[in-house]
GROMACS .gro file of C-alpha atoms in nm:
model
  362
    1UNK     CA    1  11.829   8.109  11.089
    2UNK     CA    2  11.641   7.928  11.346
    3UNK     CA    3  11.264   7.851  11.307
    4UNK     CA    4  11.076   7.941  11.639
    5UNK     CA    5  10.802   7.720  11.763
    6UNK     CA    6  10.478   7.847  11.909
    7UNK     CA    7  10.498   7.965  12.272
    8UNK     CA    8  10.153   7.851  12.363
    9UNK     CA    9  10.270   7.701  12.692
   10UNK     CA   10  10.070   7.452  12.895
   11UNK     CA   11   9.750   7.547  12.719
   12UNK     CA   12   9.871   7.393  12.405
   13UNK     CA   13   9.890   7.055  12.575
   14UNK     CA   14   9.530   7.054  12.696
   15UNK     CA   15   9.264   6.832  12.561
   16UNK     CA   16   9.070   6.916  12.248
   17UNK     CA   17   8.752   6.914  12.484
   18UNK     CA   18   8.899   7.214  12.670
   19UNK     CA   19   8.987   7.400  12.359
   20UNK     CA   20   8.632   7.338  12.226
   21UNK     CA   21   8.493   7.545  12.522
   22UNK     CA   22   8.629   7.859  12.371
   23UNK     CA   23   8.390   8.165  12.320
   24UNK     CA   24   8.403   8.415  12.033
   25UNK     CA   25   8.713   8.629  12.032
   26UNK     CA   26   8.855   8.887  11.802
   27UNK     CA   27   9.198   8.887  11.642
   28UNK     CA   28   9.273   9.200  11.838
   29UNK     CA   29   9.190   9.021  12.172
   30UNK     CA   30   9.419   8.728  12.075
   31UNK     CA   31   9.704   8.972  11.999
   32UNK     CA   32   9.659   9.141  12.326
   33UNK     CA   33   9.646   8.813  12.514
   34UNK     CA   34   9.969   8.689  12.330
   35UNK     CA   35  10.156   9.001  12.452
   36UNK     CA   36  10.019   8.974  12.803
   37UNK     CA   37  10.112   8.605  12.841
   38UNK     CA   38  10.455   8.662  12.682
   39UNK     CA   39  10.522   8.951  12.939
   40UNK     CA   40  10.395   8.753  13.225
   41UNK     CA   41  10.610   8.445  13.151
   42UNK     CA   42  10.933   8.630  13.065
   43UNK     CA   43  11.033   8.953  13.239
   44UNK     CA   44  11.266   9.033  12.955
   45UNK     CA   45  10.980   9.101  12.720
   46UNK     CA   46  10.927   9.487  12.687
   47UNK     CA   47  10.661   9.646  12.462
   48UNK     CA   48  10.741  10.000  12.326
   49UNK     CA   49  10.602  10.242  12.075
   50UNK     CA   50  10.383  10.546  12.011
   51UNK     CA   51  10.074  10.554  12.246
   52UNK     CA   52  10.111  10.186  12.368
   53UNK     CA   53  10.093  10.278  12.720
   54UNK     CA   54   9.803  10.494  12.848
   55UNK     CA   55   9.612  10.492  12.534
   56UNK     CA   56   9.662  10.125  12.466
   57UNK     CA   57   9.766  10.164  12.112
   58UNK     CA   58   9.574  10.315  11.812
   59UNK     CA   59   9.385   9.976  11.781
   60UNK     CA   60   9.396   9.908  12.148
   61UNK     CA   61   9.615   9.586  12.112
   62UNK     CA   62   9.834   9.695  12.414
   63UNK     CA   63   9.535   9.794  12.619
   64UNK     CA   64   9.594   9.733  12.989
   65UNK     CA   65   9.955   9.623  12.969
   66UNK     CA   66  10.093   9.940  13.114
   67UNK     CA   67   9.862   9.915  13.405
   68UNK     CA   68   9.948   9.549  13.476
   69UNK     CA   69  10.324   9.559  13.402
   70UNK     CA   70  10.432   9.921  13.455
   71UNK     CA   71  10.549  10.199  13.234
   72UNK     CA   72  10.905  10.064  13.225
   73UNK     CA   73  10.782   9.732  13.065
   74UNK     CA   74  10.506   9.899  12.835
   75UNK     CA   75  10.653  10.221  12.733
   76UNK     CA   76  10.516  10.525  12.554
   77UNK     CA   77  10.785  10.670  12.315
   78UNK     CA   78  10.819  10.992  12.119
   79UNK     CA   79  10.692  10.995  11.751
   80UNK     CA   80  11.037  10.893  11.617
   81UNK     CA   81  11.019  10.539  11.449
   82UNK     CA   82  11.400  10.538  11.384
   83UNK     CA   83  11.471  10.621  11.761
   84UNK     CA   84  11.219  10.347  11.868
   85UNK     CA   85  11.369  10.077  11.660
   86UNK     CA   86  11.731  10.197  11.738
   87UNK     CA   87  11.646  10.171  12.115
   88UNK     CA   88  11.498   9.830  12.057
   89UNK     CA   89  11.845   9.731  11.908
   90UNK     CA   90  12.029   9.835  12.218
   91UNK     CA   91  11.771   9.659  12.439
   92UNK     CA   92  11.808   9.327  12.251
   93UNK     CA   93  12.193   9.364  12.250
   94UNK     CA   94  12.174   9.374  12.638
   95UNK     CA   95  11.937   9.074  12.669
   96UNK     CA   96  11.593   9.207  12.649
   97UNK     CA   97  11.328   9.102  12.416
   98UNK     CA   98  11.162   9.420  12.280
   99UNK     CA   99  10.839   9.414  12.104
  100UNK     CA  100  10.801   9.732  11.878
  101UNK     CA  101  10.470   9.858  11.769
  102UNK     CA  102  10.466  10.078  11.454
  103UNK     CA  103  10.133  10.259  11.450
  104UNK     CA  104  10.076  10.203  11.090
  105UNK     CA  105  10.248  10.041  10.792
  106UNK     CA  106  10.390  10.346  10.620
  107UNK     CA  107  10.475  10.506  10.951
  108UNK     CA  108  10.755  10.234  10.969
  109UNK     CA  109  10.953  10.365  10.677
  110UNK     CA  110  11.175  10.617  10.889
  111UNK     CA  111  11.293  10.319  11.084
  112UNK     CA  112  11.384  10.107  10.780
  113UNK     CA  113  11.748  10.212  10.787
  114UNK     CA  114  11.791  10.079  11.128
  115UNK     CA  115  11.606   9.759  11.027
  116UNK     CA  116  11.829   9.713  10.716
  117UNK     CA  117  12.152   9.802  10.856
  118UNK     CA  118  12.144   9.669  11.209
  119UNK     CA  119  11.834   9.447  11.283
  120UNK     CA  120  11.866   9.216  10.981
  121UNK     CA  121  12.242   9.196  10.992
  122UNK     CA  122  12.364   9.187  11.354
  123UNK     CA  123  12.337   8.814  11.399
  124UNK     CA  124  12.547   8.747  11.090
  125UNK     CA  125  12.786   9.036  11.146
  126UNK     CA  126  12.873   8.877  11.481
  127UNK     CA  127  12.886   8.518  11.356
  128UNK     CA  128  12.583   8.436  11.565
  129UNK     CA  129  12.724   8.573  11.884
  130UNK     CA  130  12.475   8.859  11.908
  131UNK     CA  131  12.118   8.772  11.802
  132UNK     CA  132  11.862   9.053  11.813
  133UNK     CA  133  11.528   8.889  11.932
  134UNK     CA  134  11.318   9.187  11.832
  135UNK     CA  135  10.956   9.163  11.726
  136UNK     CA  136  10.830   9.437  11.513
  137UNK     CA  137  10.450   9.470  11.498
  138UNK     CA  138  10.319   9.637  11.199
  139UNK     CA  139   9.950   9.690  11.136
  140UNK     CA  140   9.921   9.677  10.753
  141UNK     CA  141   9.690   9.663  10.456
  142UNK     CA  142   9.371   9.831  10.362
  143UNK     CA  143   9.002   9.777  10.391
  144UNK     CA  144   8.942  10.009  10.682
  145UNK     CA  145   8.886  10.331  10.490
  146UNK     CA  146   9.230  10.478  10.583
  147UNK     CA  147   9.413  10.731  10.361
  148UNK     CA  148   9.765  10.684  10.224
  149UNK     CA  149  10.043  10.614  10.481
  150UNK     CA  150   9.771  10.423  10.670
  151UNK     CA  151   9.690  10.134  10.434
  152UNK     CA  152  10.010  10.016  10.262
  153UNK     CA  153  10.119   9.663  10.205
  154UNK     CA  154  10.493   9.683  10.267
  155UNK     CA  155  10.580   9.304  10.290
  156UNK     CA  156  10.794   9.296   9.984
  157UNK     CA  157  11.051   9.542  10.151
  158UNK     CA  158  11.089   9.308  10.445
  159UNK     CA  159  11.084   8.981  10.238
  160UNK     CA  160  11.379   9.125  10.027
  161UNK     CA  161  11.583   9.208  10.338
  162UNK     CA  162  11.790   8.885  10.428
  163UNK     CA  163  11.812   8.828  10.799
  164UNK     CA  164  11.436   8.887  10.894
  165UNK     CA  165  11.152   8.652  10.938
  166UNK     CA  166  10.816   8.793  10.805
  167UNK     CA  167  10.499   8.651  10.920
  168UNK     CA  168  10.125   8.752  10.890
  169UNK     CA  169   9.832   8.578  11.056
  170UNK     CA  170   9.485   8.557  10.908
  171UNK     CA  171   9.308   8.381  11.190
  172UNK     CA  172   9.248   8.433  11.557
  173UNK     CA  173   9.444   8.121  11.663
  174UNK     CA  174   9.733   8.217  11.435
  175UNK     CA  175   9.733   8.581  11.574
  176UNK     CA  176   9.800   8.438  11.926
  177UNK     CA  177  10.031   8.154  11.817
  178UNK     CA  178  10.251   8.334  11.570
  179UNK     CA  179  10.300   8.624  11.794
  180UNK     CA  180  10.415   8.418  12.081
  181UNK     CA  181  10.644   8.235  11.834
  182UNK     CA  182  10.783   8.563  11.723
  183UNK     CA  183  10.848   8.697  12.060
  184UNK     CA  184  11.016   8.369  12.159
  185UNK     CA  185  11.231   8.360  11.838
  186UNK     CA  186  11.604   8.472  11.868
  187UNK     CA  187  11.569   8.611  11.509
  188UNK     CA  188  11.396   8.941  11.444
  189UNK     CA  189  11.049   8.908  11.317
  190UNK     CA  190  10.856   9.160  11.131
  191UNK     CA  191  10.486   9.071  11.246
  192UNK     CA  192  10.242   9.203  10.984
  193UNK     CA  193   9.890   9.243  11.130
  194UNK     CA  194   9.615   9.271  10.876
  195UNK     CA  195   9.424   9.567  11.046
  196UNK     CA  196   9.094   9.483  10.865
  197UNK     CA  197   9.096   9.142  11.027
  198UNK     CA  198   9.153   9.294  11.387
  199UNK     CA  199   8.771   9.245  11.446
  200UNK     CA  200   8.730   8.925  11.284
  201UNK     CA  201   8.609   8.660  11.524
  202UNK     CA  202   8.629   8.281  11.599
  203UNK     CA  203   8.571   8.056  11.885
  204UNK     CA  204   8.890   8.066  12.097
  205UNK     CA  205   9.001   8.001  12.451
  206UNK     CA  206   9.263   8.211  12.590
  207UNK     CA  207   9.309   7.979  12.866
  208UNK     CA  208   9.362   7.673  12.624
  209UNK     CA  209   9.462   7.827  12.296
  210UNK     CA  210   9.500   7.570  12.017
  211UNK     CA  211   9.852   7.484  11.894
  212UNK     CA  212   9.932   7.628  11.546
  213UNK     CA  213  10.205   7.542  11.289
  214UNK     CA  214  10.541   7.714  11.363
  215UNK     CA  215  10.676   8.001  11.186
  216UNK     CA  216  10.794   7.876  10.824
  217UNK     CA  217  10.483   7.658  10.773
  218UNK     CA  218  10.186   7.724  10.556
  219UNK     CA  219   9.843   7.570  10.597
  220UNK     CA  220   9.585   7.449  10.354
  221UNK     CA  221   9.253   7.628  10.475
  222UNK     CA  222   9.035   7.463  10.208
  223UNK     CA  223   9.104   7.157  10.016
  224UNK     CA  224   9.032   7.145   9.645
  225UNK     CA  225   9.126   6.989   9.321
  226UNK     CA  226   9.078   7.244   9.031
  227UNK     CA  227   9.334   7.510   9.121
  228UNK     CA  228   9.530   7.645   9.413
  229UNK     CA  229   9.473   7.998   9.555
  230UNK     CA  230   9.803   8.105   9.733
  231UNK     CA  231   9.749   8.383   9.975
  232UNK     CA  232   9.804   8.523  10.311
  233UNK     CA  233   9.701   8.776  10.571
  234UNK     CA  234   9.396   9.010  10.473
  235UNK     CA  235   9.345   8.817  10.144
  236UNK     CA  236   9.270   8.493  10.309
  237UNK     CA  237   8.903   8.542  10.375
  238UNK     CA  238   8.867   8.689  10.021
  239UNK     CA  239   9.003   8.359   9.874
  240UNK     CA  240   8.793   8.141  10.094
  241UNK     CA  241   8.483   8.339   9.982
  242UNK     CA  242   8.605   8.320   9.615
  243UNK     CA  243   8.637   7.942   9.654
  244UNK     CA  244   8.286   7.903   9.774
  245UNK     CA  245   8.152   8.112   9.494
  246UNK     CA  246   8.361   7.905   9.228
  247UNK     CA  247   8.155   7.600   9.304
  248UNK     CA  248   7.877   7.745   9.092
  249UNK     CA  249   8.125   7.746   8.792
  250UNK     CA  250   8.232   7.395   8.856
  251UNK     CA  251   8.574   7.484   9.004
  252UNK     CA  252   8.691   7.319   9.324
  253UNK     CA  253   8.950   7.557   9.462
  254UNK     CA  254   9.217   7.491   9.727
  255UNK     CA  255   9.329   7.765   9.943
  256UNK     CA  256   9.670   7.786  10.095
  257UNK     CA  257   9.744   8.041  10.372
  258UNK     CA  258  10.124   8.112  10.365
  259UNK     CA  259  10.124   8.260  10.721
  260UNK     CA  260  10.505   8.287  10.695
  261UNK     CA  261  10.646   8.477  10.409
  262UNK     CA  262  11.009   8.431  10.521
  263UNK     CA  263  11.097   8.154  10.578
  264UNK     CA  264  10.883   8.035  10.288
  265UNK     CA  265  10.708   7.700  10.291
  266UNK     CA  266  10.782   7.557   9.941
  267UNK     CA  267  10.686   7.203  10.044
  268UNK     CA  268  10.324   7.282  10.136
  269UNK     CA  269  10.269   7.524   9.841
  270UNK     CA  270  10.426   7.308   9.580
  271UNK     CA  271  10.253   6.987   9.704
  272UNK     CA  272   9.911   7.173   9.652
  273UNK     CA  273  10.004   7.300   9.312
  274UNK     CA  274  10.124   6.966   9.184
  275UNK     CA  275   9.791   6.816   9.286
  276UNK     CA  276   9.574   7.081   9.117
  277UNK     CA  277   9.804   7.183   8.826
  278UNK     CA  278   9.705   7.550   8.840
  279UNK     CA  279   9.774   7.841   9.086
  280UNK     CA  280   9.671   8.205   9.135
  281UNK     CA  281   9.871   8.416   9.383
  282UNK     CA  282   9.641   8.675   9.564
  283UNK     CA  283   9.763   8.972   9.771
  284UNK     CA  284   9.697   9.339   9.834
  285UNK     CA  285  10.044   9.466   9.766
  286UNK     CA  286  10.109   9.596   9.417
  287UNK     CA  287  10.184   9.349   9.151
  288UNK     CA  288  10.499   9.494   8.994
  289UNK     CA  289  10.800   9.393   9.227
  290UNK     CA  290  10.559   9.248   9.477
  291UNK     CA  291  10.551   8.913   9.675
  292UNK     CA  292  10.341   8.741   9.405
  293UNK     CA  293  10.627   8.755   9.155
  294UNK     CA  294  10.864   8.570   9.383
  295UNK     CA  295  10.603   8.319   9.481
  296UNK     CA  296  10.505   8.256   9.111
  297UNK     CA  297  10.874   8.206   9.020
  298UNK     CA  298  10.915   7.953   9.306
  299UNK     CA  299  10.622   7.763   9.193
  300UNK     CA  300  10.711   7.772   8.832
  301UNK     CA  301  11.065   7.652   8.910
  302UNK     CA  302  10.959   7.357   9.126
  303UNK     CA  303  10.623   7.261   8.961
  304UNK     CA  304  10.685   7.335   8.586
  305UNK     CA  305  10.595   6.991   8.461
  306UNK     CA  306  10.279   6.978   8.666
  307UNK     CA  307  10.142   7.301   8.555
  308UNK     CA  308   9.842   7.307   8.312
  309UNK     CA  309   9.855   7.694   8.291
  310UNK     CA  310  10.092   7.984   8.380
  311UNK     CA  311  10.073   8.109   8.730
  312UNK     CA  312   9.872   8.410   8.753
  313UNK     CA  313   9.856   8.702   9.011
  314UNK     CA  314   9.574   8.906   9.149
  315UNK     CA  315   9.709   9.204   9.340
  316UNK     CA  316   9.675   9.577   9.408
  317UNK     CA  317   9.721   9.812   9.130
  318UNK     CA  318  10.058   9.970   9.070
  319UNK     CA  319   9.958  10.307   9.225
  320UNK     CA  320  10.002  10.470   9.558
  321UNK     CA  321   9.710  10.386   9.786
  322UNK     CA  322   9.381  10.554   9.657
  323UNK     CA  323   9.151  10.764   9.869
  324UNK     CA  324   8.908  10.569  10.102
  325UNK     CA  325   8.618  10.598   9.858
  326UNK     CA  326   8.811  10.421   9.580
  327UNK     CA  327   8.985  10.147   9.780
  328UNK     CA  328   8.720   9.878   9.694
  329UNK     CA  329   8.835   9.912   9.325
  330UNK     CA  330   9.194   9.875   9.421
  331UNK     CA  331   9.184   9.575   9.658
  332UNK     CA  332   9.157   9.225   9.518
  333UNK     CA  333   8.809   9.094   9.567
  334UNK     CA  334   8.609   8.791   9.479
  335UNK     CA  335   8.525   8.896   9.126
  336UNK     CA  336   8.876   8.962   9.039
  337UNK     CA  337   8.994   8.633   9.178
  338UNK     CA  338   8.731   8.438   8.989
  339UNK     CA  339   8.827   8.624   8.668
  340UNK     CA  340   9.188   8.516   8.716
  341UNK     CA  341   9.068   8.154   8.777
  342UNK     CA  342   8.863   8.169   8.458
  343UNK     CA  343   9.190   8.251   8.258
  344UNK     CA  344   9.365   7.938   8.373
  345UNK     CA  345   9.342   7.762   8.041
  346UNK     CA  346   9.047   7.522   8.096
  347UNK     CA  347   9.015   7.411   7.745
  348UNK     CA  348   9.125   7.057   7.808
  349UNK     CA  349   8.881   7.030   8.108
  350UNK     CA  350   8.600   7.156   7.897
  351UNK     CA  351   8.648   6.888   7.649
  352UNK     CA  352   8.710   6.611   7.892
  353UNK     CA  353   8.440   6.727   8.156
  354UNK     CA  354   8.188   6.946   7.983
  355UNK     CA  355   7.917   6.874   8.243
  356UNK     CA  356   8.131   7.023   8.508
  357UNK     CA  357   8.125   7.359   8.337
  358UNK     CA  358   7.745   7.354   8.242
  359UNK     CA  359   7.817   7.223   7.895
  360UNK     CA  360   7.717   6.904   7.735
  361UNK     CA  361   7.676   6.897   7.358
  362UNK     CA  362   7.946   7.172   7.279
   0.00000   0.00000   0.00000
């Protein structure tokens, strides 16, 4: 598989001073700008999906694209996910770069056969002669008060399908940079958009977007020495908040944002865990058979002799997504993250550094 680089264009080469002139922007605005810039630069980029045209998408990510580029390049489709993705397969086979929007995470399930049988396998089936440069945008995860079929975390299904890249941004800059990279990639990319972060804000300049790491690279969002929180997408802000709260307990937590689930950045994750000696994996998807099991196994295989405690997981419960009034109990929060950190076998540190944990004469 190839690893795409960010398609940030000339703006990525501008000075830091120009980038610093950015104004508050939301993740949704960055995604819209990424689509617009990709369509403007490359006429082979087409957007299609349910309500992406006149309405501008359920979350308004495609707002204005049909008016600017026409209905033939930003196309409303019937409510038929298998047909949408099947159409994208044909478009990609004939040289286009389709960007498919699935309205909600669980709405994508009818298209899974197309994804598994054709999108993920075509390049291998043709010995590289026929890549399918398809980007499949999927709003995913909870936290917005949505009912079932509107709040799933489906990343494990895509991660377990060889032939796909799977990425998920947690910041405004990554939303733009990773989406541009996904559209530019000759490999099919499942682009998971954490819908509860659509309205998160950061200073960002659409005219001079900051360069970001490519697909396949993680990023340390907060340096620390006590333990590593390995996370991605909607759980990144939760882990950053937990890391700040942990200071009161004497823990200095490092936070690693995976950004890319496939390809997986073993180098960055393992370098962090080897420094801290402890790790907790945090995600919204259910724990059993979820991404955290694979991540914990990879850490254990590569860092066993550096670990001071077993790798733990904080995840959604092994249940169908609950009603909106109960989702706050289901989703990993700061308290659950800190409870896991407290279980990381701190006895040796308590003996050696009791003052760091509020002790002294114990």
